[in-house]
Amino acid sequence: MSENVKNKPVKSADELMAEFDRESNTRQFTGLASKIVTAAFLLFALATFATRFITLPEQARMVAFLGVIMFLGFLIFPLYKKQTKKKNYIPWYDFILAIVAATPFMYYATNFYAITNRAVMINDVDKIMAIVGILCLFELCRRAVGLPILFVAGGFIVYAFIYGKSLQSILYNLFYTTNGIPGTPLNVCSTFIVFFIILGAFLEKTGIGSFFVDLANSIAGYASGGPAKVAVISSALEGMYSGSSVANTVGSGSVTIPVMKSIGYKSEFAAAVEAAASTGGQIMPPIMGAAAFLMSEITGLPYTTIAVSAILPAVLYFAGIFMMIHFEAKKLGLKGLPKDSIPNFFKLFIRKGYLFLPIIVLVSMMSAGKTPAMSACMGIVTTLGIMLIEDLVKTIVRFVKKTQSASESAKELVVLLVPVAALAVFMFVFGFKLENACLLTGFVYILLSFLTKNTRESGKISLEALETGMRNTMGVSLACALAGIVAGVVTMTSLGSTLISIIVPIAEKNMLLALFMTMIACIILGMGVPTTANYLIMATITAPILTEMGLPVLAAHMFVFYFGIVADITPPVALAAYAGSAIAHSNPLKTGVMATRLAITAFIIPYIFAFNPKMLFIEATGIEIVVIILTAIIGIFALSAALEGYMFRKLKFYEIIPLIIGGLLMIYPDNLTSVIGLVVVAVITVLQVIMSKKEKHHLK
């Protein structure tokens, strides 16, 4: 590495997020301007929650939701990055663009019934509004999400013209029907993904991220190469609810990467570990960055089926990274962290384990068959409940320790408990739905917390979480709106049938080639796209092709989801790897290649369950499941050792190739291949043990 790279100034997490995560590249506001922007986002949050209590036409609700995002988006996201350096600055043209961009969507929302009655015979005003709306959507998406998804959506629109569709037909279908922008992707985003994103913001504010790092430290900090193993565990836990590989890489990587480097890992390796683990968090059940709930909605399969099926692939993914880290540490002779710096697992869990409660509530409600929106809202309410209990406990502790007078303590308890309890009783008597009652009670608690000095911090944290959640919703919503365009063109032109007619004949002759072509398409389509929008695009375009090829629905959707996600670490557009590289001051391309190597199981496992869905526990018996798990883990062990070139000692080239073959044979869920693979792996392992002991004996 050159001296220039080594001596680069360390960038803050916010600077890194702005550089690699387009959603975080926003204008900066202070003072009164900051308060106005915050108030706007809070009003937007309240309006979004209000839709839980009132019934509106779906299309009108969706376009109004998007209209607000268009208005706020042009005020928040700059035309180019350098504009963020000047605080409290919005150029005049963005004020105009904000109004112009929001107008078509609000026009549609307020004239919904008239436009619906006109049907395909939209008038000139309707056409102008649609053109302006689509163009502004593209520009804002460029600012907030990036160029890759624009090329995809733009290419689909061009295809619609080539196919022979008229401008009127395209505008009507893409802007005014549920087959276009106000379609399934935007619907699921505005209906329940927004609540998952807000829940993620609340979880972050409770300090669950640092709790996960401490928890991972208590589990693996002592082991060889401990900090890297800590990074894998903490990133897996954080990533499952964050919904962003880049945000996860920057958030946890700013802590884990410097520590990994300090004990001897190379910069590229340290950055790659964090990027691969953070990306893998998106495939980590039970949440999978909210994709588990989306997959349930789209496929019609029970949530529990999807969450359980995703367990083994996720375990194998992280096991592969974990083992490569271990072999790299052994190869370099690296140690773990000092014992006095490692927290006690049981003490930590007893003290902070309650932070898991919102996730437990979320998963429990989804498993019980509740709607994703209700489950996410109850997760938010649980987080608020935790904050309320923390405030009450702190009040009592201050009274017991005599740091606060009895009157002040009584005032806090009365202010927090009496109105909340009275409201709960009122809503119970008048038959409010449990979900709505809990939400209203939660918002009342936020307001009440500002009435006393000691609880005011909880109120501020809650408002910050709501603002952050709505900000984070913007990029995802815009990507989902463009995904609606992609889905609309597929429906309008029968492109799906065309692709099926091309690829299925190939699959009949060579299934592996057809899967490979699908994989490449997923990686290209998934470049720089947020997790949820990423999956929605894959589910629309590529998953139907695989189901037509004969794959079970779940296997098809898992396949495209995996390869859409790994786009974040696959060069040339490996945003998560590049974000990690910026923290580690490593070569970005080498980091991307290294991250891809560490995540090699993500490129292998989908092929395995495509050919044999038993890996997803589809039509597999209990004994078969046990055998599949054991053989797959041994196979990952062999594959990881081969890729690292080290097991108990340095591997010779004639040992590496058999190990790769044996590992792959064992990962594939078939008795014959597993037996052959086991024999091969066992022979190499025994040779390694014998030669390692001989080398140690000679050294003595």
Short mmCIF file of C-alpha atoms in Angstrom, two decimals, residues 61-473:
data_model
loop_
_atom_site.label_atom_id
_atom_site.label_comp_id
_atom_site.label_asym_id
_atom_site.label_seq_id
_atom_site.Cartn_x
_atom_site.Cartn_y
_atom_site.Cartn_z
CA ARG A 61 -52.95 6.68 -0.50
CA MET A 62 -49.86 5.38 -2.31
CA VAL A 63 -49.41 8.35 -4.65
CA ALA A 64 -50.03 10.83 -1.82
CA PHE A 65 -47.32 9.01 0.20
CA LEU A 66 -44.96 9.24 -2.79
CA GLY A 67 -45.93 12.86 -3.42
CA VAL A 68 -44.75 13.86 0.07
CA ILE A 69 -41.48 12.00 -0.52
CA MET A 70 -41.02 13.83 -3.84
CA PHE A 71 -41.53 17.19 -2.15
CA LEU A 72 -39.21 16.50 0.78
CA GLY A 73 -36.73 14.65 -1.42
CA PHE A 74 -35.82 17.58 -3.63
CA LEU A 75 -35.30 19.71 -0.51
CA ILE A 76 -33.14 17.09 1.20
CA PHE A 77 -31.10 15.44 -1.56
CA PRO A 78 -28.70 17.75 -3.42
CA LEU A 79 -28.18 17.93 -7.17
CA TYR A 80 -24.57 16.87 -6.64
CA LYS A 81 -22.48 15.88 -3.61
CA LYS A 82 -20.58 19.14 -3.09
CA GLN A 83 -23.81 20.96 -2.28
CA THR A 84 -23.91 19.16 1.09
CA LYS A 85 -20.90 21.13 2.34
CA LYS A 86 -22.88 24.37 2.60
CA LYS A 87 -25.27 24.23 5.57
CA ASN A 88 -28.84 25.55 5.48
CA TYR A 89 -28.60 25.94 1.72
CA ILE A 90 -31.28 24.90 -0.77
CA PRO A 91 -30.91 26.40 -4.28
CA TRP A 92 -33.96 28.16 -5.71
CA TYR A 93 -34.45 25.59 -8.46
CA ASP A 94 -34.87 22.75 -5.92
CA PHE A 95 -37.71 24.63 -4.23
CA ILE A 96 -39.40 24.82 -7.63
CA LEU A 97 -38.57 21.18 -8.41
CA ALA A 98 -40.00 20.08 -5.05
CA ILE A 99 -43.37 21.67 -5.88
CA VAL A 100 -43.32 20.53 -9.51
CA ALA A 101 -42.37 16.95 -8.54
CA ALA A 102 -45.06 16.62 -5.88
CA THR A 103 -47.83 18.13 -8.03
CA PRO A 104 -48.47 15.17 -10.41
CA PHE A 105 -48.82 12.73 -7.51
CA MET A 106 -51.07 15.01 -5.49
CA TYR A 107 -53.08 15.70 -8.67
CA TYR A 108 -53.59 11.95 -9.06
CA ALA A 109 -54.54 11.54 -5.38
CA THR A 110 -57.09 14.36 -5.39
CA ASN A 111 -58.57 13.44 -8.80
CA PHE A 112 -58.43 9.70 -8.25
CA TYR A 113 -62.06 8.89 -9.01
CA ALA A 114 -62.22 11.11 -12.12
CA ILE A 115 -59.01 9.62 -13.54
CA THR A 116 -60.22 6.10 -12.76
CA ASN A 117 -63.47 6.79 -14.64
CA ARG A 118 -61.54 8.06 -17.66
CA ALA A 119 -59.58 4.79 -17.69
CA VAL A 120 -57.23 4.46 -20.67
CA MET A 121 -58.69 7.60 -22.30
CA ILE A 122 -56.62 9.95 -20.16
CA ASN A 123 -56.72 13.63 -21.19
CA ASP A 124 -53.83 15.95 -22.05
CA VAL A 125 -53.47 17.21 -18.47
CA ASP A 126 -53.25 13.62 -17.23
CA LYS A 127 -50.50 12.92 -19.81
CA ILE A 128 -48.48 16.01 -18.87
CA MET A 129 -48.75 15.17 -15.19
CA ALA A 130 -47.60 11.59 -15.84
CA ILE A 131 -44.59 12.72 -17.91
CA VAL A 132 -43.54 15.29 -15.30
CA GLY A 133 -44.06 12.79 -12.47
CA ILE A 134 -41.97 10.06 -14.12
CA LEU A 135 -39.14 12.44 -15.09
CA CYS A 136 -38.99 13.93 -11.58
CA LEU A 137 -39.07 10.43 -10.08
CA PHE A 138 -36.05 9.47 -12.20
CA GLU A 139 -34.12 12.57 -11.16
CA LEU A 140 -34.84 12.18 -7.46
CA CYS A 141 -34.00 8.48 -7.64
CA ARG A 142 -30.66 9.42 -9.24
CA ARG A 143 -29.95 11.68 -6.27
CA ALA A 144 -31.13 9.31 -3.54
CA VAL A 145 -30.45 5.79 -4.85
CA GLY A 146 -27.96 6.02 -7.72
CA LEU A 147 -27.65 5.44 -11.44
CA PRO A 148 -27.80 1.62 -11.80
CA ILE A 149 -31.54 1.32 -11.10
CA LEU A 150 -32.21 4.23 -13.48
CA PHE A 151 -30.57 2.38 -16.34
CA VAL A 152 -32.65 -0.67 -15.55
CA ALA A 153 -35.99 1.20 -15.38
CA GLY A 154 -35.10 3.42 -18.34
CA GLY A 155 -34.15 0.39 -20.40
CA PHE A 156 -37.53 -1.18 -19.67
CA ILE A 157 -39.39 1.96 -20.79
CA VAL A 158 -37.37 2.02 -24.03
CA TYR A 159 -38.27 -1.65 -24.53
CA ALA A 160 -41.98 -0.77 -24.17
CA PHE A 161 -41.65 1.72 -27.07
CA ILE A 162 -39.71 -0.80 -29.16
CA TYR A 163 -42.40 -3.38 -28.41
CA GLY A 164 -44.88 -1.03 -30.08
CA LYS A 165 -46.72 0.54 -27.15
CA SER A 166 -47.95 4.12 -27.65
CA LEU A 167 -46.97 7.00 -25.38
CA GLN A 168 -50.54 7.21 -24.04
CA SER A 169 -50.61 3.51 -23.23
CA ILE A 170 -47.23 3.67 -21.49
CA LEU A 171 -48.18 6.74 -19.44
CA TYR A 172 -51.53 5.28 -18.44
CA ASN A 173 -50.15 1.88 -17.45
CA LEU A 174 -47.06 3.15 -15.65
CA PHE A 175 -48.56 6.14 -13.83
CA TYR A 176 -52.26 5.53 -13.38
CA THR A 177 -52.67 1.77 -12.78
CA THR A 178 -51.61 -0.66 -10.08
CA ASN A 179 -49.39 -2.32 -12.68
CA GLY A 180 -47.04 0.67 -12.59
CA ILE A 181 -45.68 3.17 -10.07
CA PRO A 182 -48.62 2.82 -7.62
CA GLY A 183 -48.21 -0.96 -7.81
CA THR A 184 -47.25 -3.81 -5.51
CA PRO A 185 -43.70 -2.59 -4.68
CA LEU A 186 -44.86 0.89 -3.58
CA ASN A 187 -47.90 -0.61 -1.87
CA VAL A 188 -45.88 -2.94 0.35
CA CYS A 189 -43.39 -0.16 1.02
CA SER A 190 -46.02 2.36 2.14
CA THR A 191 -48.09 -0.27 3.93
CA PHE A 192 -45.53 -2.05 6.07
CA ILE A 193 -41.89 -1.66 4.99
CA VAL A 194 -42.01 1.91 6.28
CA PHE A 195 -42.89 0.57 9.73
CA PHE A 196 -40.01 -1.92 9.65
CA ILE A 197 -37.62 0.90 8.78
CA ILE A 198 -38.96 3.01 11.66
CA LEU A 199 -38.61 -0.01 13.96
CA GLY A 200 -34.98 -0.36 12.85
CA ALA A 201 -34.39 3.30 13.70
CA PHE A 202 -35.93 2.81 17.16
CA LEU A 203 -33.77 -0.28 17.74
CA GLU A 204 -30.65 1.70 16.85
CA LYS A 205 -31.63 4.47 19.27
CA THR A 206 -32.01 1.95 22.11
CA GLY A 207 -28.33 1.02 21.69
CA ILE A 208 -28.94 -2.48 20.38
CA GLY A 209 -26.03 -2.10 17.93
CA SER A 210 -23.42 -1.63 20.67
CA PHE A 211 -25.13 -4.42 22.65
CA PHE A 212 -24.67 -6.77 19.67
CA VAL A 213 -20.96 -5.85 19.44
CA ASP A 214 -20.49 -6.49 23.18
CA LEU A 215 -22.43 -9.74 22.92
CA ALA A 216 -20.26 -10.90 20.02
CA ASN A 217 -17.16 -9.92 22.00
CA SER A 218 -18.27 -12.04 24.93
CA ILE A 219 -18.76 -15.02 22.61
CA ALA A 220 -15.73 -14.87 20.30
CA GLY A 221 -13.41 -12.08 21.46
CA TYR A 222 -10.99 -14.48 23.14
CA ALA A 223 -10.55 -16.78 20.10
CA SER A 224 -7.76 -16.66 17.50
CA GLY A 225 -8.42 -13.62 15.35
CA GLY A 226 -11.20 -12.72 17.79
CA PRO A 227 -12.05 -9.21 16.48
CA ALA A 228 -12.83 -10.58 13.02
CA LYS A 229 -15.13 -13.22 14.49
CA VAL A 230 -16.76 -10.52 16.59
CA ALA A 231 -17.36 -8.54 13.39
CA VAL A 232 -19.09 -11.53 11.77
CA ILE A 233 -21.44 -12.18 14.71
CA SER A 234 -22.33 -8.53 15.38
CA SER A 235 -22.82 -7.73 11.69
CA ALA A 236 -25.06 -10.76 11.24
CA LEU A 237 -27.24 -9.58 14.12
CA GLU A 238 -27.30 -5.92 13.07
CA GLY A 239 -27.71 -6.63 9.36
CA MET A 240 -30.86 -8.69 9.70
CA TYR A 241 -32.91 -5.60 10.62
CA SER A 242 -30.88 -2.75 9.07
CA GLY A 243 -31.97 -3.33 5.46
CA SER A 244 -28.72 -1.80 4.15
CA SER A 245 -25.41 -3.57 3.63
CA VAL A 246 -23.56 -0.26 3.35
CA ALA A 247 -25.09 1.22 6.53
CA ASN A 248 -24.25 -1.96 8.41
CA THR A 249 -20.67 -1.98 7.08
CA VAL A 250 -20.06 1.63 8.09
CA GLY A 251 -21.90 1.40 11.41
CA SER A 252 -20.15 -1.66 12.82
CA GLY A 253 -17.06 -1.47 10.60
CA SER A 254 -15.94 1.84 12.05
CA VAL A 255 -15.44 -0.11 15.31
CA THR A 256 -14.44 -3.60 14.13
CA ILE A 257 -12.11 -2.87 11.17
CA PRO A 258 -9.49 -0.83 13.13
CA VAL A 259 -9.45 -3.53 15.85
CA MET A 260 -8.99 -6.29 13.23
CA LYS A 261 -6.06 -4.38 11.74
CA SER A 262 -4.53 -3.78 15.16
CA ILE A 263 -4.11 -7.51 15.86
CA GLY A 264 -2.49 -8.24 12.48
CA TYR A 265 -5.12 -8.73 9.77
CA LYS A 266 -4.30 -7.05 6.46
CA SER A 267 -6.38 -4.01 5.54
CA GLU A 268 -8.09 -5.71 2.57
CA PHE A 269 -8.97 -8.75 4.66
CA ALA A 270 -10.36 -6.69 7.56
CA ALA A 271 -12.53 -4.58 5.25
CA ALA A 272 -13.69 -7.65 3.31
CA VAL A 273 -14.71 -9.48 6.49
CA GLU A 274 -16.93 -6.60 7.57
CA ALA A 275 -18.43 -6.12 4.09
CA ALA A 276 -19.16 -9.83 3.61
CA ALA A 277 -20.66 -10.20 7.09
CA SER A 278 -22.76 -7.02 6.77
CA THR A 279 -24.09 -8.12 3.40
CA GLY A 280 -24.86 -11.54 4.82
CA GLY A 281 -26.95 -9.89 7.51
CA GLN A 282 -29.55 -9.22 4.80
CA ILE A 283 -30.09 -12.98 4.38
CA MET A 284 -30.13 -13.65 8.12
CA PRO A 285 -33.46 -14.97 9.43
CA PRO A 286 -35.82 -14.29 11.07
CA ILE A 287 -36.04 -10.78 9.53
CA MET A 288 -33.71 -10.82 6.47
CA GLY A 289 -33.81 -7.03 6.19
CA ALA A 290 -37.65 -7.25 5.99
CA ALA A 291 -37.38 -9.47 2.89
CA ALA A 292 -38.78 -12.46 4.81
CA PHE A 293 -42.09 -10.64 5.25
CA LEU A 294 -42.07 -9.44 1.64
CA MET A 295 -41.41 -12.96 0.40
CA SER A 296 -44.33 -14.23 2.44
CA GLU A 297 -46.61 -11.56 0.92
CA ILE A 298 -45.50 -12.23 -2.67
CA THR A 299 -45.28 -16.03 -2.63
CA GLY A 300 -48.27 -16.61 -0.34
CA LEU A 301 -46.15 -18.97 1.78
CA PRO A 302 -46.35 -18.75 5.58
CA TYR A 303 -43.73 -16.50 7.17
CA THR A 304 -42.52 -19.34 9.41
CA THR A 305 -41.86 -21.54 6.37
CA ILE A 306 -39.65 -18.86 4.81
CA ALA A 307 -37.79 -18.05 8.04
CA VAL A 308 -37.08 -21.71 8.79
CA SER A 309 -36.02 -22.46 5.20
CA ALA A 310 -33.52 -19.60 5.29
CA ILE A 311 -31.75 -20.88 8.42
CA LEU A 312 -29.38 -23.46 6.91
CA PRO A 313 -28.20 -21.31 3.94
CA ALA A 314 -27.55 -18.42 6.34
CA VAL A 315 -25.72 -20.67 8.83
CA LEU A 316 -23.54 -22.05 6.03
CA TYR A 317 -22.83 -18.53 4.72
CA PHE A 318 -21.59 -17.29 8.09
CA ALA A 319 -19.89 -20.60 8.92
CA GLY A 320 -17.86 -20.22 5.72
CA ILE A 321 -16.75 -16.69 6.62
CA PHE A 322 -16.09 -17.72 10.22
CA MET A 323 -13.91 -20.67 9.20
CA MET A 324 -11.91 -18.63 6.67
CA ILE A 325 -11.26 -16.04 9.35
CA HIS A 326 -10.10 -18.81 11.70
CA PHE A 327 -7.76 -20.37 9.14
CA GLU A 328 -6.37 -16.92 8.24
CA ALA A 329 -5.74 -16.20 11.93
CA LYS A 330 -3.98 -19.55 12.42
CA LYS A 331 -1.91 -19.01 9.27
CA LEU A 332 -0.77 -15.59 10.54
CA GLY A 333 -0.44 -16.71 14.18
CA LEU A 334 -2.94 -14.14 15.42
CA LYS A 335 -4.33 -14.12 18.95
CA GLY A 336 -7.59 -12.96 20.47
CA LEU A 337 -8.38 -9.94 22.61
CA PRO A 338 -7.10 -9.66 26.21
CA LYS A 339 -9.43 -11.38 28.67
CA ASP A 340 -9.89 -8.23 30.75
CA SER A 341 -11.40 -6.45 27.72
CA ILE A 342 -14.03 -9.12 27.10
CA PRO A 343 -17.44 -8.69 28.82
CA ASN A 344 -19.06 -11.57 30.67
CA PHE A 345 -21.79 -13.09 28.49
CA PHE A 346 -24.26 -13.89 31.26
CA LYS A 347 -23.88 -10.57 33.06
CA LEU A 348 -24.23 -8.73 29.77
CA PHE A 349 -27.31 -10.68 28.75
CA ILE A 350 -28.98 -10.20 32.13
CA ARG A 351 -28.29 -6.47 32.01
CA LYS A 352 -29.17 -5.78 28.37
CA GLY A 353 -30.98 -8.86 27.09
CA TYR A 354 -34.32 -7.07 27.19
CA LEU A 355 -33.25 -5.17 24.05
CA PHE A 356 -34.14 -8.33 22.12
CA LEU A 357 -37.81 -7.96 23.14
CA PRO A 358 -38.98 -5.88 20.13
CA ILE A 359 -37.49 -8.47 17.75
CA ILE A 360 -39.06 -11.32 19.73
CA VAL A 361 -42.46 -9.58 19.61
CA LEU A 362 -42.10 -8.92 15.88
CA VAL A 363 -41.21 -12.53 15.03
CA SER A 364 -43.79 -13.99 17.42
CA MET A 365 -46.62 -11.95 15.92
CA MET A 366 -45.58 -12.80 12.36
CA SER A 367 -45.38 -16.47 13.31
CA ALA A 368 -48.88 -16.20 14.79
CA GLY A 369 -50.21 -15.04 11.43
CA LYS A 370 -50.55 -11.31 12.15
CA THR A 371 -50.00 -8.84 9.31
CA PRO A 372 -46.46 -7.49 8.76
CA ALA A 373 -47.65 -3.93 9.41
CA MET A 374 -49.27 -4.86 12.71
CA SER A 375 -46.23 -6.90 13.76
CA ALA A 376 -43.84 -4.03 12.97
CA CYS A 377 -46.04 -1.51 14.79
CA MET A 378 -46.17 -3.73 17.85
CA GLY A 379 -42.37 -3.98 17.69
CA ILE A 380 -42.22 -0.17 17.77
CA VAL A 381 -44.67 -0.08 20.69
CA THR A 382 -42.54 -2.66 22.54
CA THR A 383 -39.49 -0.42 22.09
CA LEU A 384 -41.46 2.52 23.50
CA GLY A 385 -42.59 0.28 26.36
CA ILE A 386 -38.95 -0.54 27.15
CA MET A 387 -38.13 3.17 27.20
CA LEU A 388 -41.10 3.83 29.50
CA ILE A 389 -40.01 1.12 31.94
CA GLU A 390 -36.41 2.42 31.84
CA ASP A 391 -37.69 5.91 32.73
CA LEU A 392 -39.77 4.55 35.61
CA VAL A 393 -36.85 2.49 36.96
CA LYS A 394 -34.49 5.47 36.73
CA THR A 395 -37.01 7.62 38.61
CA ILE A 396 -37.29 5.06 41.41
CA VAL A 397 -33.48 4.64 41.58
CA ARG A 398 -33.00 8.41 41.83
CA PHE A 399 -35.52 8.52 44.68
CA VAL A 400 -33.90 5.60 46.54
CA LYS A 401 -30.43 7.12 46.15
CA LYS A 402 -31.86 10.45 47.32
CA THR A 403 -30.60 12.30 44.24
CA GLN A 404 -34.16 13.44 43.62
CA SER A 405 -36.87 14.63 46.00
CA ALA A 406 -40.01 12.62 46.67
CA SER A 407 -42.19 15.31 45.08
CA GLU A 408 -40.16 15.31 41.86
CA SER A 409 -40.20 11.52 41.70
CA ALA A 410 -43.93 11.42 42.35
CA LYS A 411 -44.53 14.02 39.63
CA GLU A 412 -42.59 11.91 37.08
CA LEU A 413 -44.46 8.75 38.02
CA VAL A 414 -47.85 10.46 37.88
CA VAL A 415 -47.12 12.21 34.57
CA LEU A 416 -45.99 8.97 32.93
CA LEU A 417 -48.34 6.41 34.45
CA VAL A 418 -51.71 8.04 35.08
CA PRO A 419 -52.49 9.41 31.56
CA VAL A 420 -51.11 6.28 29.87
CA ALA A 421 -53.16 3.99 32.13
CA ALA A 422 -56.30 6.15 31.74
CA LEU A 423 -55.97 6.13 27.95
CA ALA A 424 -55.45 2.36 27.91
CA VAL A 425 -58.61 1.82 29.99
CA PHE A 426 -60.61 4.24 27.80
CA MET A 427 -59.64 2.46 24.59
CA PHE A 428 -60.32 -0.96 26.09
CA VAL A 429 -63.82 0.13 27.17
CA PHE A 430 -64.64 1.55 23.73
CA GLY A 431 -63.33 -1.50 21.89
CA PHE A 432 -60.27 -0.11 20.12
CA LYS A 433 -58.18 -2.65 18.22
CA LEU A 434 -55.18 -3.77 20.26
CA GLU A 435 -52.72 -2.54 17.61
CA ASN A 436 -54.29 0.92 17.36
CA ALA A 437 -54.67 1.23 21.13
CA CYS A 438 -51.00 0.40 21.66
CA LEU A 439 -49.89 2.84 18.97
CA LEU A 440 -51.94 5.69 20.44
CA THR A 441 -50.65 4.93 23.92
CA GLY A 442 -47.08 4.93 22.60
CA PHE A 443 -47.47 8.34 20.99
CA VAL A 444 -49.06 9.74 24.16
CA TYR A 445 -46.04 8.49 26.13
CA ILE A 446 -43.69 10.32 23.72
CA LEU A 447 -45.59 13.58 24.33
CA LEU A 448 -45.76 13.07 28.11
CA SER A 449 -42.03 12.41 28.36
CA PHE A 450 -41.38 16.08 27.49
CA LEU A 451 -43.24 17.25 30.61
CA THR A 452 -40.50 16.33 33.08
CA LYS A 453 -36.78 17.11 32.93
CA ASN A 454 -35.48 13.58 33.51
CA THR A 455 -37.71 11.88 30.91
CA ARG A 456 -37.22 14.49 28.20
CA GLU A 457 -34.31 12.55 26.73
CA SER A 458 -36.59 9.60 25.93
CA GLY A 459 -38.94 11.91 24.07
CA LYS A 460 -36.07 13.36 22.05
CA ILE A 461 -34.78 9.88 21.20
CA SER A 462 -38.25 8.81 20.07
CA LEU A 463 -38.66 11.84 17.81
CA GLU A 464 -35.17 11.30 16.39
CA ALA A 465 -36.07 7.67 15.64
CA LEU A 466 -39.26 8.72 13.85
CA GLU A 467 -37.37 11.32 11.80
CA THR A 468 -34.55 8.89 10.97
CA GLY A 469 -37.04 6.19 10.03
CA MET A 470 -38.91 8.48 7.63
CA ARG A 471 -35.64 9.72 6.12
CA ASN A 472 -34.49 6.13 5.57
CA THR A 473 -37.84 5.32 3.97
#
